[in-house]
Amino acid sequence: MPAPNPREVSAPARSRYSLIVIGSGISGLFVALEARKLGPVLVLTKGSIDDCNTRWAQGGIAAAVGPLDSTAQHLADTIAAGDGLVDEEAARVLCEEAPARIRDLVQYGVSFDSLGGEVALGREAAHSHSRILHAGGDRTGAAIETALSAAVRDPQITVLDNTLVTSLAVERGRVTGVEAIALQTGATEYYEAPAVVLGTGGAGQLFSHTTNPQVATGDGIALAFDAGAEVADIEFYQFHPTALRLEGAPTFLISEAVRGEGAILRNHAGEAFMARYHPLRELAPRDVVARAIVAEMRRENADGQFLDCTGLKSVDLAARFPGIHAFCSSVGIDMRTQPIPVAPAAHYLMGGVGTDICGRTTLPGLFACGETACTGVHGANRLASNSLMETVVFGKRVVEHIASGEGGAARSAPSLSPISPGEGAPPTHAALQDLMWRSAGIERDASSMQDGLDTINSWSRPGTPTTRPAFERRQMARLSALMLHAALARTESRGGHYRSDYPSRDDARWRRQQVWVRE
Ligand code: SIN
């Protein structure tokens, strides 16, 4: 059988569609599947269809489906984790609609793990109940991506891979399509649709240590900002406490579900140190655990700490965490008998393109969902495993809204900060990543952030980028500048934004969002 043309994963390309989706992770594919009833759908992705952050998600997807659980408790946990900034309407929508979206995923072919005939539910930090559904043990994201990529082989859905969207077309204040480069030929293409959905994921690649794959460069947020959409909460970045940190090995997520099963964090002296930092110890909120690990690293002048699973005799670690077990084995660590060296790594952006609970941005015709979007559902700090759920809850709402024909746009924020983040680009991805890790990492202060901004401002403006790396570098620099401006302006610490020069939360001045718009 001849190999399929890599650019045409399903139907042939045309130039006008009912809907254009940018991104092929869970957000993009779920939206495409739900929207095929509206007419032909085009999915554009700059890599291959399954080159996305979703594939790397381990822990699972949160929904109050257990017999002792309730949406009210899921909601209370989501609000508590968000450190005073959660949009309660969005969070209520998320928690109430979660069980129905699990049923949708099952219909699309996702098979969640079970135990004794019931769905198996894992535990993660800051959840009052075991409510994390998982698939393939710790391969939840891969199981979802595999099922959805198979389901989108549909005559109504065209997937063009290796296609980089370089700008959104805006006519009379409305998004009407996209301009893109077909990376294999270098040709510029134009596609039109009455609605465009951004599902481009996060921006972990802004930092030198990250759990995110190379595609996660925040393109969608930069595209929307350039087109005039509002961007919110961009200073709130979540660092996952436990990523593998081993000389010569790539950064690899060691799921919070491992701590949920009882793994203990230890320092080089073998001390289980978390009790000194928080009563919930290993299951304290992520920002607390990440900073505790950094404090121990500093105290010991060490590159990392250890996650010790060797006492978990009742858990078959190779069966419960096959992906982590296999990866650790491949770098010479048997997690059943040896502690895993870990350190925090950039993981998830709470902020993004501002949307309402229908996924509408402030630009008519432009929608966003998943990590690209900011509904306010996570506030300053996301509750574990709410991210995969957010994609499908708000993805479904995007399609329902488009189908309703109501149109419109999200209401503009009451107070906007106009900003021009500059046009410069770093010489390499690594130059920007090192800078952001130092300037806007787990602990920030005014001088580190100002240094970061000064360096970005000193970078010269490149010509119009025609390759993926050049385009990414420009977009990453713009997003980094936005993040630094927002983080400098917020003179307090809250959730994922920790400033050593303003270590306390300041509700009187800062219990509010910052929303940015292009000057
Ligand atoms: C993890 O498995 O620890 C990550 C889950 C998440 O980020 O929600």
Short mmCIF file of C-alpha atoms and ligand atoms in Angstrom, two decimals:
data_model
loop_
_atom_site.label_atom_id
_atom_site.label_comp_id
_atom_site.label_asym_id
_atom_site.label_seq_id
_atom_site.Cartn_x
_atom_site.Cartn_y
_atom_site.Cartn_z
CA MET A 1 0.00 0.00 0.00
CA PRO A 2 1.47 3.46 -0.83
CA ALA A 3 2.37 5.65 2.17
CA PRO A 4 -0.22 8.39 2.76
CA ASN A 5 0.73 11.93 1.81
CA PRO A 6 1.88 13.31 5.19
CA ARG A 7 0.17 16.66 4.61
CA GLU A 8 -3.23 15.16 3.90
CA VAL A 9 -4.20 13.07 6.86
CA SER A 10 -7.82 12.85 5.70
CA ALA A 11 -9.81 14.76 3.07
CA PRO A 12 -8.08 16.96 0.45
CA ALA A 13 -7.38 20.60 1.23
CA ARG A 14 -9.67 23.38 0.00
CA SER A 15 -9.59 26.99 1.03
CA ARG A 16 -12.96 27.62 2.69
CA TYR A 17 -14.23 25.72 5.73
CA SER A 18 -16.99 25.94 8.33
CA LEU A 19 -14.40 25.99 11.05
CA ILE A 20 -10.60 26.18 11.29
CA VAL A 21 -8.91 24.66 14.34
CA ILE A 22 -5.25 25.43 15.08
CA GLY A 23 -3.53 22.67 17.05
CA SER A 24 -3.95 18.90 17.12
CA GLY A 25 -3.82 18.05 20.83
CA ILE A 26 -6.91 17.09 22.78
CA SER A 27 -8.45 20.60 22.42
CA GLY A 28 -8.08 20.76 18.66
CA LEU A 29 -9.13 17.20 17.87
CA PHE A 30 -12.07 17.20 20.29
CA VAL A 31 -13.37 20.48 18.82
CA ALA A 32 -12.94 19.12 15.28
CA LEU A 33 -14.89 15.96 16.11
CA GLU A 34 -17.71 17.85 17.79
CA ALA A 35 -17.84 20.43 14.97
CA ARG A 36 -17.98 18.08 11.97
CA LYS A 37 -21.78 18.22 12.18
CA LEU A 38 -21.52 21.92 11.21
CA GLY A 39 -19.69 21.29 7.93
CA PRO A 40 -16.11 20.80 6.73
CA VAL A 41 -13.50 21.36 9.44
CA LEU A 42 -9.81 22.12 8.88
CA VAL A 43 -7.22 21.24 11.54
CA LEU A 44 -3.81 22.89 11.10
CA THR A 45 -0.79 21.72 13.06
CA LYS A 46 2.83 22.80 12.78
CA GLY A 47 4.21 19.30 13.52
CA SER A 48 2.67 15.90 13.03
CA ILE A 49 -0.86 15.23 14.26
CA ASP A 50 0.25 13.61 17.51
CA ASP A 51 3.16 15.96 18.21
CA CYS A 52 1.47 17.76 21.09
CA ASN A 53 1.53 18.24 24.83
CA THR A 54 -1.51 15.99 25.33
CA ARG A 55 0.51 12.92 24.45
CA TRP A 56 2.77 13.54 27.46
CA ALA A 57 0.02 13.95 30.07
CA GLN A 58 0.41 11.25 32.66
CA GLY A 59 -1.64 11.61 35.84
CA GLY A 60 -5.07 11.79 34.26
CA ILE A 61 -8.26 13.77 34.00
CA ALA A 62 -10.30 14.98 36.97
CA ALA A 63 -14.05 14.38 37.33
CA ALA A 64 -16.23 13.84 40.38
CA VAL A 65 -17.47 10.38 39.40
CA GLY A 66 -16.56 8.41 42.56
CA PRO A 67 -19.39 7.27 44.88
CA LEU A 68 -18.31 9.51 47.79
CA ASP A 69 -17.34 12.50 45.65
CA SER A 70 -19.42 15.46 44.42
CA THR A 71 -19.10 18.33 41.97
CA ALA A 72 -19.37 20.69 44.97
CA GLN A 73 -16.21 19.18 46.45
CA HIS A 74 -14.40 19.24 43.11
CA LEU A 75 -15.40 22.91 42.84
CA ALA A 76 -14.23 23.71 46.38
CA ASP A 77 -10.83 22.09 45.69
CA THR A 78 -10.47 23.97 42.36
CA ILE A 79 -11.24 27.29 44.06
CA ALA A 80 -8.89 26.62 46.98
CA ALA A 81 -6.00 25.68 44.66
CA GLY A 82 -6.51 28.86 42.61
CA ASP A 83 -5.41 31.04 45.55
CA GLY A 84 -8.17 33.64 45.50
CA LEU A 85 -8.38 34.28 41.75
CA VAL A 86 -10.58 31.50 40.34
CA ASP A 87 -13.54 32.61 38.22
CA GLU A 88 -16.23 30.71 40.09
CA GLU A 89 -18.67 30.58 37.19
CA ALA A 90 -16.06 28.96 34.94
CA ALA A 91 -15.03 26.55 37.69
CA ARG A 92 -18.65 25.54 38.32
CA VAL A 93 -19.08 24.82 34.60
CA LEU A 94 -15.89 22.74 34.61
CA CYS A 95 -16.84 20.61 37.61
CA GLU A 96 -20.50 20.15 36.69
CA GLU A 97 -19.88 19.19 33.05
CA ALA A 98 -16.84 16.98 33.71
CA PRO A 99 -18.68 13.63 34.11
CA ALA A 100 -20.56 14.11 30.80
CA ARG A 101 -17.32 14.92 28.97
CA ILE A 102 -15.78 11.68 30.30
CA ARG A 103 -18.67 9.87 28.64
CA ASP A 104 -17.91 11.71 25.37
CA LEU A 105 -14.26 10.62 25.52
CA VAL A 106 -15.33 7.02 26.11
CA GLN A 107 -17.57 7.31 23.02
CA TYR A 108 -14.60 8.53 21.01
CA GLY A 109 -12.76 5.37 21.99
CA VAL A 110 -10.82 6.27 25.15
CA SER A 111 -10.64 3.33 27.52
CA PHE A 112 -10.09 4.44 31.13
CA ASP A 113 -8.47 2.04 33.59
CA SER A 114 -10.73 0.08 35.91
CA LEU A 115 -10.33 -1.84 39.11
CA GLY A 116 -12.73 -4.59 40.19
CA GLY A 117 -15.23 -3.59 37.51
CA GLU A 118 -15.31 0.09 38.59
CA VAL A 119 -13.42 3.01 37.06
CA ALA A 120 -10.04 3.34 38.84
CA LEU A 121 -9.57 6.72 40.51
CA GLY A 122 -6.13 8.07 41.45
CA ARG A 123 -5.21 10.73 43.99
CA GLU A 124 -3.28 13.93 43.31
CA ALA A 125 -2.27 16.96 45.35
CA ALA A 126 -4.91 19.32 46.79
CA HIS A 127 -7.81 17.00 45.81
CA SER A 128 -10.03 16.06 48.77
CA HIS A 129 -11.02 12.81 47.01
CA SER A 130 -9.54 10.26 44.65
CA ARG A 131 -11.03 11.60 41.39
CA ILE A 132 -8.36 11.20 38.71
CA LEU A 133 -9.38 8.89 35.86
CA HIS A 134 -6.41 7.47 34.02
CA ALA A 135 -5.70 5.29 31.01
CA GLY A 136 -2.82 2.90 30.32
CA GLY A 137 -1.65 3.52 33.91
CA ASP A 138 0.31 6.74 33.47
CA ARG A 139 -0.21 7.03 29.70
CA THR A 140 -3.51 8.90 29.89
CA GLY A 141 -2.60 11.62 27.42
CA ALA A 142 -1.23 9.15 24.88
CA ALA A 143 -4.39 7.01 25.17
CA ILE A 144 -6.61 10.06 24.56
CA GLU A 145 -4.50 11.37 21.67
CA THR A 146 -4.41 7.95 20.00
CA ALA A 147 -8.20 7.56 20.24
CA LEU A 148 -8.95 11.08 18.98
CA SER A 149 -6.41 10.94 16.13
CA ALA A 150 -8.10 7.75 14.92
CA ALA A 151 -11.56 9.31 15.25
CA VAL A 152 -10.67 12.40 13.17
CA ARG A 153 -10.08 10.24 10.10
CA ASP A 154 -13.43 11.46 8.92
CA PRO A 155 -14.53 12.81 5.52
CA GLN A 156 -15.67 16.07 7.14
CA ILE A 157 -12.27 16.71 8.79
CA THR A 158 -9.09 17.70 6.97
CA VAL A 159 -5.88 17.62 9.00
CA LEU A 160 -2.91 19.44 7.49
CA ASP A 161 0.27 18.73 9.39
CA ASN A 162 3.58 20.60 9.00
CA THR A 163 1.50 23.72 8.46
CA LEU A 164 2.50 26.75 10.50
CA VAL A 165 -0.11 29.44 11.04
CA THR A 166 1.70 32.77 10.86
CA SER A 167 -1.19 35.19 11.35
CA LEU A 168 -4.92 35.49 11.82
CA ALA A 169 -6.83 37.31 9.10
CA VAL A 170 -8.94 40.11 10.58
CA GLU A 171 -11.47 42.00 8.46
CA ARG A 172 -13.52 44.82 9.92
CA GLY A 173 -12.71 43.66 13.45
CA ARG A 174 -13.62 40.01 12.83
CA VAL A 175 -11.36 36.99 12.42
CA THR A 176 -12.11 35.45 9.03
CA GLY A 177 -9.32 32.95 8.52
CA VAL A 178 -5.60 32.33 8.72
CA GLU A 179 -2.39 32.72 6.76
CA ALA A 180 -0.09 29.71 6.99
CA ILE A 181 3.17 28.33 5.62
CA ALA A 182 3.20 24.76 4.30
CA LEU A 183 6.55 23.84 5.86
CA GLN A 184 7.43 21.10 3.38
CA THR A 185 7.12 23.36 0.33
CA GLY A 186 7.54 26.82 1.84
CA ALA A 187 4.32 27.94 0.11
CA THR A 188 2.08 30.51 1.78
CA GLU A 189 -1.53 29.37 2.00
CA TYR A 190 -4.75 31.17 3.01
CA TYR A 191 -7.74 29.45 4.58
CA GLU A 192 -11.07 31.06 5.39
CA ALA A 193 -13.81 30.23 7.87
CA PRO A 194 -16.43 32.14 9.85
CA ALA A 195 -14.83 30.84 13.06
CA VAL A 196 -11.25 29.99 14.08
CA VAL A 197 -10.47 28.04 17.26
CA LEU A 198 -7.07 28.19 18.96
CA GLY A 199 -6.08 24.93 20.63
CA THR A 200 -2.33 25.38 20.49
CA GLY A 201 -1.54 24.35 24.06
CA GLY A 202 0.96 25.91 26.42
CA ALA A 203 4.36 27.52 26.48
CA GLY A 204 6.69 25.34 28.58
CA GLN A 205 9.39 25.90 25.96
CA LEU A 206 9.85 29.42 27.31
CA PHE A 207 11.93 27.78 30.07
CA SER A 208 15.09 25.70 30.00
CA HIS A 209 13.65 22.93 32.18
CA THR A 210 10.19 21.83 31.12
CA THR A 211 7.90 18.82 31.01
CA ASN A 212 6.44 20.13 27.72
CA PRO A 213 7.53 18.94 24.26
CA GLN A 214 9.18 21.20 21.67
CA VAL A 215 5.88 22.27 20.11
CA ALA A 216 4.78 24.09 23.28
CA THR A 217 5.98 27.56 22.33
CA GLY A 218 2.83 29.57 23.07
CA ASP A 219 2.16 30.38 19.39
CA GLY A 220 -1.61 30.66 19.73
CA ILE A 221 -1.42 33.23 22.49
CA ALA A 222 1.02 35.37 20.52
CA LEU A 223 -1.12 35.06 17.36
CA ALA A 224 -4.26 36.16 19.21
CA PHE A 225 -2.47 39.02 20.96
CA ASP A 226 -1.06 40.24 17.63
CA ALA A 227 -4.54 40.18 16.15
CA GLY A 228 -5.87 42.35 19.00
CA ALA A 229 -7.37 39.82 21.45
CA GLU A 230 -7.02 40.32 25.20
CA VAL A 231 -4.57 38.17 27.17
CA ALA A 232 -5.04 37.56 30.91
CA ASP A 233 -3.24 36.09 33.96
CA ILE A 234 -0.05 35.64 31.95
CA GLU A 235 2.19 36.01 35.04
CA PHE A 236 0.85 32.79 36.57
CA TYR A 237 3.03 29.88 35.52
CA GLN A 238 2.98 26.48 37.24
CA PHE A 239 6.23 24.61 37.86
CA HIS A 240 5.73 20.90 38.40
CA PRO A 241 7.66 19.79 41.49
CA THR A 242 8.91 16.46 40.21
CA ALA A 243 10.58 16.10 36.85
CA LEU A 244 13.49 13.71 36.37
CA ARG A 245 16.76 15.65 36.81
CA LEU A 246 19.67 13.47 35.82
CA GLU A 247 22.86 14.53 34.06
CA GLY A 248 22.63 13.52 30.39
CA ALA A 249 18.92 12.50 30.54
CA PRO A 250 16.08 14.60 29.12
CA THR A 251 13.61 16.23 31.50
CA PHE A 252 10.75 13.80 32.05
CA LEU A 253 7.62 14.26 34.16
CA ILE A 254 7.32 12.04 37.23
CA SER A 255 3.57 12.27 37.77
CA GLU A 256 2.06 13.66 40.92
CA ALA A 257 0.07 10.42 40.95
CA VAL A 258 3.29 8.74 42.15
CA ARG A 259 3.17 10.93 45.27
CA GLY A 260 -0.58 10.21 45.35
CA GLU A 261 0.32 6.53 45.80
CA GLY A 262 2.58 7.45 48.74
CA ALA A 263 6.05 8.24 47.33
CA ILE A 264 8.16 10.40 49.65
CA LEU A 265 10.43 13.35 48.83
CA ARG A 266 13.84 13.06 50.47
CA ASN A 267 16.94 15.25 50.55
CA HIS A 268 20.52 14.05 50.19
CA ALA A 269 20.64 13.25 53.92
CA GLY A 270 17.68 10.88 53.39
CA GLU A 271 15.32 13.14 55.38
CA ALA A 272 11.63 13.22 54.38
CA PHE A 273 11.60 17.02 54.42
CA MET A 274 8.06 17.98 53.33
CA ALA A 275 6.69 17.89 56.90
CA ARG A 276 8.82 20.98 57.56
CA TYR A 277 7.04 22.90 54.79
CA HIS A 278 3.33 21.99 54.81
CA PRO A 279 0.94 19.77 56.81
CA LEU A 280 -0.17 18.02 53.59
CA ARG A 281 3.49 17.12 52.94
CA GLU A 282 3.95 15.53 49.45
CA LEU A 283 0.34 16.37 48.55
CA ALA A 284 0.57 20.07 49.36
CA PRO A 285 -0.26 22.46 46.46
CA ARG A 286 2.23 22.24 43.61
CA ASP A 287 3.77 25.67 44.11
CA VAL A 288 4.48 24.86 47.77
CA VAL A 289 6.12 21.51 46.94
CA ALA A 290 8.15 23.04 44.09
CA ARG A 291 9.49 25.81 46.34
CA ALA A 292 10.24 23.34 49.16
CA ILE A 293 12.37 21.29 46.76
CA VAL A 294 14.17 24.43 45.58
CA ALA A 295 14.82 25.44 49.23
CA GLU A 296 16.35 22.03 49.95
CA MET A 297 18.41 22.18 46.77
CA ARG A 298 19.74 25.56 47.85
CA ARG A 299 20.43 24.40 51.42
CA GLU A 300 22.38 21.41 50.14
CA ASN A 301 23.85 23.17 47.11
CA ALA A 302 22.44 20.31 45.03
CA ASP A 303 20.92 19.98 41.54
CA GLY A 304 17.88 18.08 42.74
CA GLN A 305 16.26 16.01 45.45
CA PHE A 306 14.86 12.45 45.44
CA LEU A 307 11.43 10.92 45.02
CA ASP A 308 11.49 7.66 46.92
CA CYS A 309 9.01 4.96 45.87
CA THR A 310 10.96 2.09 47.38
CA GLY A 311 8.58 1.79 50.34
CA LEU A 312 5.47 1.31 48.16
CA LYS A 313 5.43 -2.44 48.53
CA SER A 314 1.67 -2.80 47.94
CA VAL A 315 1.80 -0.97 44.55
CA ASP A 316 2.99 -2.78 41.43
CA LEU A 317 4.90 0.27 40.16
CA ALA A 318 5.70 -1.20 36.74
CA ALA A 319 1.99 -1.88 36.14
CA ARG A 320 0.57 1.32 37.67
CA PHE A 321 3.22 3.61 36.10
CA PRO A 322 4.47 1.75 33.01
CA GLY A 323 5.65 4.92 31.20
CA ILE A 324 7.61 6.30 34.15
CA HIS A 325 8.99 2.88 35.04
CA ALA A 326 10.16 2.30 31.45
CA PHE A 327 11.69 5.77 31.10
CA CYS A 328 13.52 5.55 34.43
CA SER A 329 14.80 2.07 33.48
CA SER A 330 16.07 3.44 30.17
CA VAL A 331 18.29 5.89 32.06
CA GLY A 332 19.48 3.29 34.55
CA ILE A 333 17.09 3.83 37.47
CA ASP A 334 14.85 1.08 38.81
CA MET A 335 12.18 3.12 40.61
CA ARG A 336 11.21 0.03 42.62
CA THR A 337 14.59 -0.11 44.34
CA GLN A 338 16.23 3.30 43.78
CA PRO A 339 15.05 6.85 44.58
CA ILE A 340 14.40 8.96 41.47
CA PRO A 341 16.44 12.20 41.20
CA VAL A 342 13.95 15.05 40.65
CA ALA A 343 13.71 18.82 40.45
CA PRO A 344 10.91 21.23 39.46
CA ALA A 345 10.30 22.05 35.77
CA ALA A 346 8.02 24.42 33.86
CA HIS A 347 4.70 22.69 33.30
CA TYR A 348 1.55 24.75 32.76
CA LEU A 349 0.47 28.31 31.94
CA MET A 350 -2.61 29.36 33.90
CA GLY A 351 -3.02 32.53 31.81
CA GLY A 352 -3.68 32.84 28.11
CA VAL A 353 -6.12 34.32 25.62
CA GLY A 354 -9.02 35.71 27.65
CA THR A 355 -12.27 33.86 26.95
CA ASP A 356 -15.76 33.64 28.40
CA ILE A 357 -17.41 30.34 29.32
CA CYS A 358 -18.38 29.79 25.67
CA GLY A 359 -14.71 29.96 24.66
CA ARG A 360 -15.24 33.30 22.88
CA THR A 361 -12.25 35.64 22.88
CA THR A 362 -12.72 39.41 22.73
CA LEU A 363 -12.27 39.24 18.92
CA PRO A 364 -15.44 38.16 17.07
CA GLY A 365 -14.86 34.94 15.15
CA LEU A 366 -11.93 33.84 17.35
CA PHE A 367 -12.34 31.15 20.02
CA ALA A 368 -9.81 29.45 22.28
CA CYS A 369 -9.82 26.47 24.62
CA GLY A 370 -7.40 24.44 26.70
CA GLU A 371 -4.05 25.79 27.88
CA THR A 372 -4.09 28.51 25.19
CA ALA A 373 -7.16 30.04 26.80
CA CYS A 374 -7.74 31.79 30.09
CA THR A 375 -11.30 31.38 31.32
CA GLY A 376 -10.07 32.15 34.83
CA VAL A 377 -10.94 28.58 35.84
CA HIS A 378 -7.50 27.95 37.36
CA GLY A 379 -7.00 31.35 38.98
CA ALA A 380 -3.36 31.67 40.08
CA ASN A 381 -2.68 27.95 40.38
CA ARG A 382 -4.25 24.97 38.61
CA LEU A 383 -5.56 21.94 40.47
CA ALA A 384 -3.92 18.75 39.17
CA SER A 385 -5.65 17.03 36.24
CA ASN A 386 -8.13 19.86 35.66
CA SER A 387 -6.20 20.70 32.49
CA LEU A 388 -7.27 17.80 30.27
CA MET A 389 -10.82 18.23 31.56
CA GLU A 390 -10.81 21.95 30.78
CA THR A 391 -10.04 21.24 27.12
CA VAL A 392 -13.10 19.08 26.56
CA VAL A 393 -15.54 21.04 28.73
CA PHE A 394 -14.79 24.36 27.03
CA GLY A 395 -14.12 22.75 23.64
CA LYS A 396 -17.66 21.38 23.68
CA ARG A 397 -18.99 24.80 24.65
CA VAL A 398 -17.13 26.48 21.78
CA VAL A 399 -18.86 24.20 19.28
CA GLU A 400 -22.26 24.57 20.96
CA HIS A 401 -21.90 28.33 20.82
CA ILE A 402 -20.92 28.33 17.14
CA ALA A 403 -23.81 25.97 16.36
CA SER A 404 -26.25 28.30 18.13
CA GLY A 405 -25.43 31.03 15.58
CA GLU A 406 -25.42 33.68 18.31
CA GLY A 407 -21.96 34.99 17.36
CA GLY A 408 -20.61 37.92 19.33
CA ALA A 409 -17.46 38.10 21.40
CA ALA A 410 -16.43 37.95 25.03
CA ARG A 411 -16.94 41.17 26.92
CA SER A 412 -13.78 43.22 27.24
CA ALA A 413 -12.17 43.29 30.72
CA PRO A 414 -13.14 46.35 32.80
CA SER A 415 -9.54 47.50 33.01
CA LEU A 416 -6.99 46.90 30.26
CA SER A 417 -3.25 47.48 30.13
CA PRO A 418 -2.10 48.42 26.61
CA ILE A 419 1.37 47.08 25.87
CA SER A 420 3.84 46.74 23.05
CA PRO A 421 6.03 43.71 23.80
CA GLY A 422 8.62 44.53 21.13
CA GLU A 423 9.71 42.84 17.91
CA GLY A 424 13.11 41.38 18.77
CA ALA A 425 14.01 37.70 18.72
CA PRO A 426 16.71 35.71 20.54
CA PRO A 427 19.58 34.15 18.59
CA THR A 428 18.52 30.65 19.71
CA HIS A 429 15.67 29.00 21.62
CA ALA A 430 18.16 28.13 24.39
CA ALA A 431 19.16 31.78 24.87
CA LEU A 432 15.56 32.69 25.64
CA GLN A 433 14.95 29.59 27.75
CA ASP A 434 17.98 30.22 29.98
CA LEU A 435 16.98 33.85 30.35
CA MET A 436 13.39 33.03 31.35
CA TRP A 437 14.47 30.29 33.77
CA ARG A 438 16.69 32.85 35.53
CA SER A 439 14.31 35.83 35.24
CA ALA A 440 10.83 34.44 35.69
CA GLY A 441 11.33 30.96 37.14
CA ILE A 442 10.02 29.43 40.38
CA GLU A 443 11.21 32.46 42.37
CA ARG A 444 11.26 35.90 40.80
CA ASP A 445 12.20 39.38 41.94
CA ALA A 446 12.21 42.85 40.41
CA SER A 447 15.86 42.80 39.48
CA SER A 448 15.82 39.34 37.80
CA MET A 449 12.72 40.28 35.83
CA GLN A 450 14.02 43.69 34.81
CA ASP A 451 17.26 42.06 33.62
CA GLY A 452 15.16 39.65 31.56
CA LEU A 453 13.16 42.47 29.98
CA ASP A 454 16.28 44.52 29.25
CA THR A 455 17.87 41.57 27.47
CA ILE A 456 14.74 40.90 25.40
CA ASN A 457 14.58 44.57 24.47
CA SER A 458 18.20 44.43 23.31
CA TRP A 459 17.50 41.67 20.77
CA SER A 460 17.29 42.92 17.24
CA ARG A 461 14.27 42.61 15.03
CA PRO A 462 14.60 39.73 12.54
CA GLY A 463 13.21 39.81 9.00
CA THR A 464 9.83 38.18 8.40
CA PRO A 465 10.32 34.62 9.69
CA THR A 466 9.82 31.92 7.06
CA THR A 467 10.85 28.85 9.06
CA ARG A 468 9.28 27.26 12.11
CA PRO A 469 12.24 27.90 14.46
CA ALA A 470 12.53 31.55 13.42
CA PHE A 471 8.79 32.09 13.83
CA GLU A 472 8.77 30.36 17.22
CA ARG A 473 11.67 32.46 18.49
CA ARG A 474 9.85 35.68 17.64
CA GLN A 475 6.59 34.53 19.23
CA MET A 476 8.36 33.19 22.33
CA ALA A 477 10.16 36.51 22.83
CA ARG A 478 6.86 38.40 22.62
CA LEU A 479 5.17 36.09 25.08
CA SER A 480 8.14 36.22 27.45
CA ALA A 481 8.09 40.01 27.41
CA LEU A 482 4.37 39.95 28.22
CA MET A 483 4.93 37.49 31.07
CA LEU A 484 7.75 39.59 32.51
CA HIS A 485 5.75 42.83 32.30
CA ALA A 486 2.80 41.19 34.05
CA ALA A 487 4.96 39.54 36.71
CA LEU A 488 6.84 42.79 37.41
CA ALA A 489 3.60 44.72 37.80
CA ARG A 490 2.09 42.23 40.30
CA THR A 491 3.85 43.21 43.51
CA GLU A 492 2.73 40.25 45.61
CA SER A 493 3.07 36.43 45.63
CA ARG A 494 0.10 34.24 44.74
CA GLY A 495 -0.18 30.72 43.34
CA GLY A 496 2.32 30.14 40.55
CA HIS A 497 3.70 33.68 40.82
CA TYR A 498 6.21 33.83 43.69
CA ARG A 499 8.31 36.94 44.26
CA SER A 500 11.08 36.79 46.85
CA ASP A 501 10.86 40.61 47.14
CA TYR A 502 7.08 40.48 47.79
CA PRO A 503 6.62 37.07 49.46
CA SER A 504 3.05 37.61 50.78
CA ARG A 505 -0.35 37.58 49.13
CA ASP A 506 -1.89 41.06 49.03
CA ASP A 507 -5.66 40.74 48.59
CA ALA A 508 -6.32 44.42 49.18
CA ARG A 509 -4.41 45.43 46.04
CA TRP A 510 -4.15 42.30 43.96
CA ARG A 511 -7.25 40.17 44.16
CA ARG A 512 -7.82 40.92 40.51
CA GLN A 513 -6.72 39.87 37.04
CA GLN A 514 -4.31 41.79 34.85
CA VAL A 515 -5.50 41.88 31.25
CA TRP A 516 -3.23 42.98 28.40
CA VAL A 517 -4.02 44.20 24.93
CA ARG A 518 -1.77 45.24 22.06
CA GLU A 519 -0.96 48.92 22.18
C1 SIN B 1 0.98 14.88 36.64
O1 SIN B 1 0.71 13.77 36.21
O2 SIN B 1 1.60 15.07 37.68
C2 SIN B 1 0.53 16.08 35.86
C3 SIN B 1 -0.92 16.20 35.92
C4 SIN B 1 -1.33 17.62 35.72
O3 SIN B 1 -0.51 18.48 35.41
O4 SIN B 1 -2.49 17.91 35.92
#
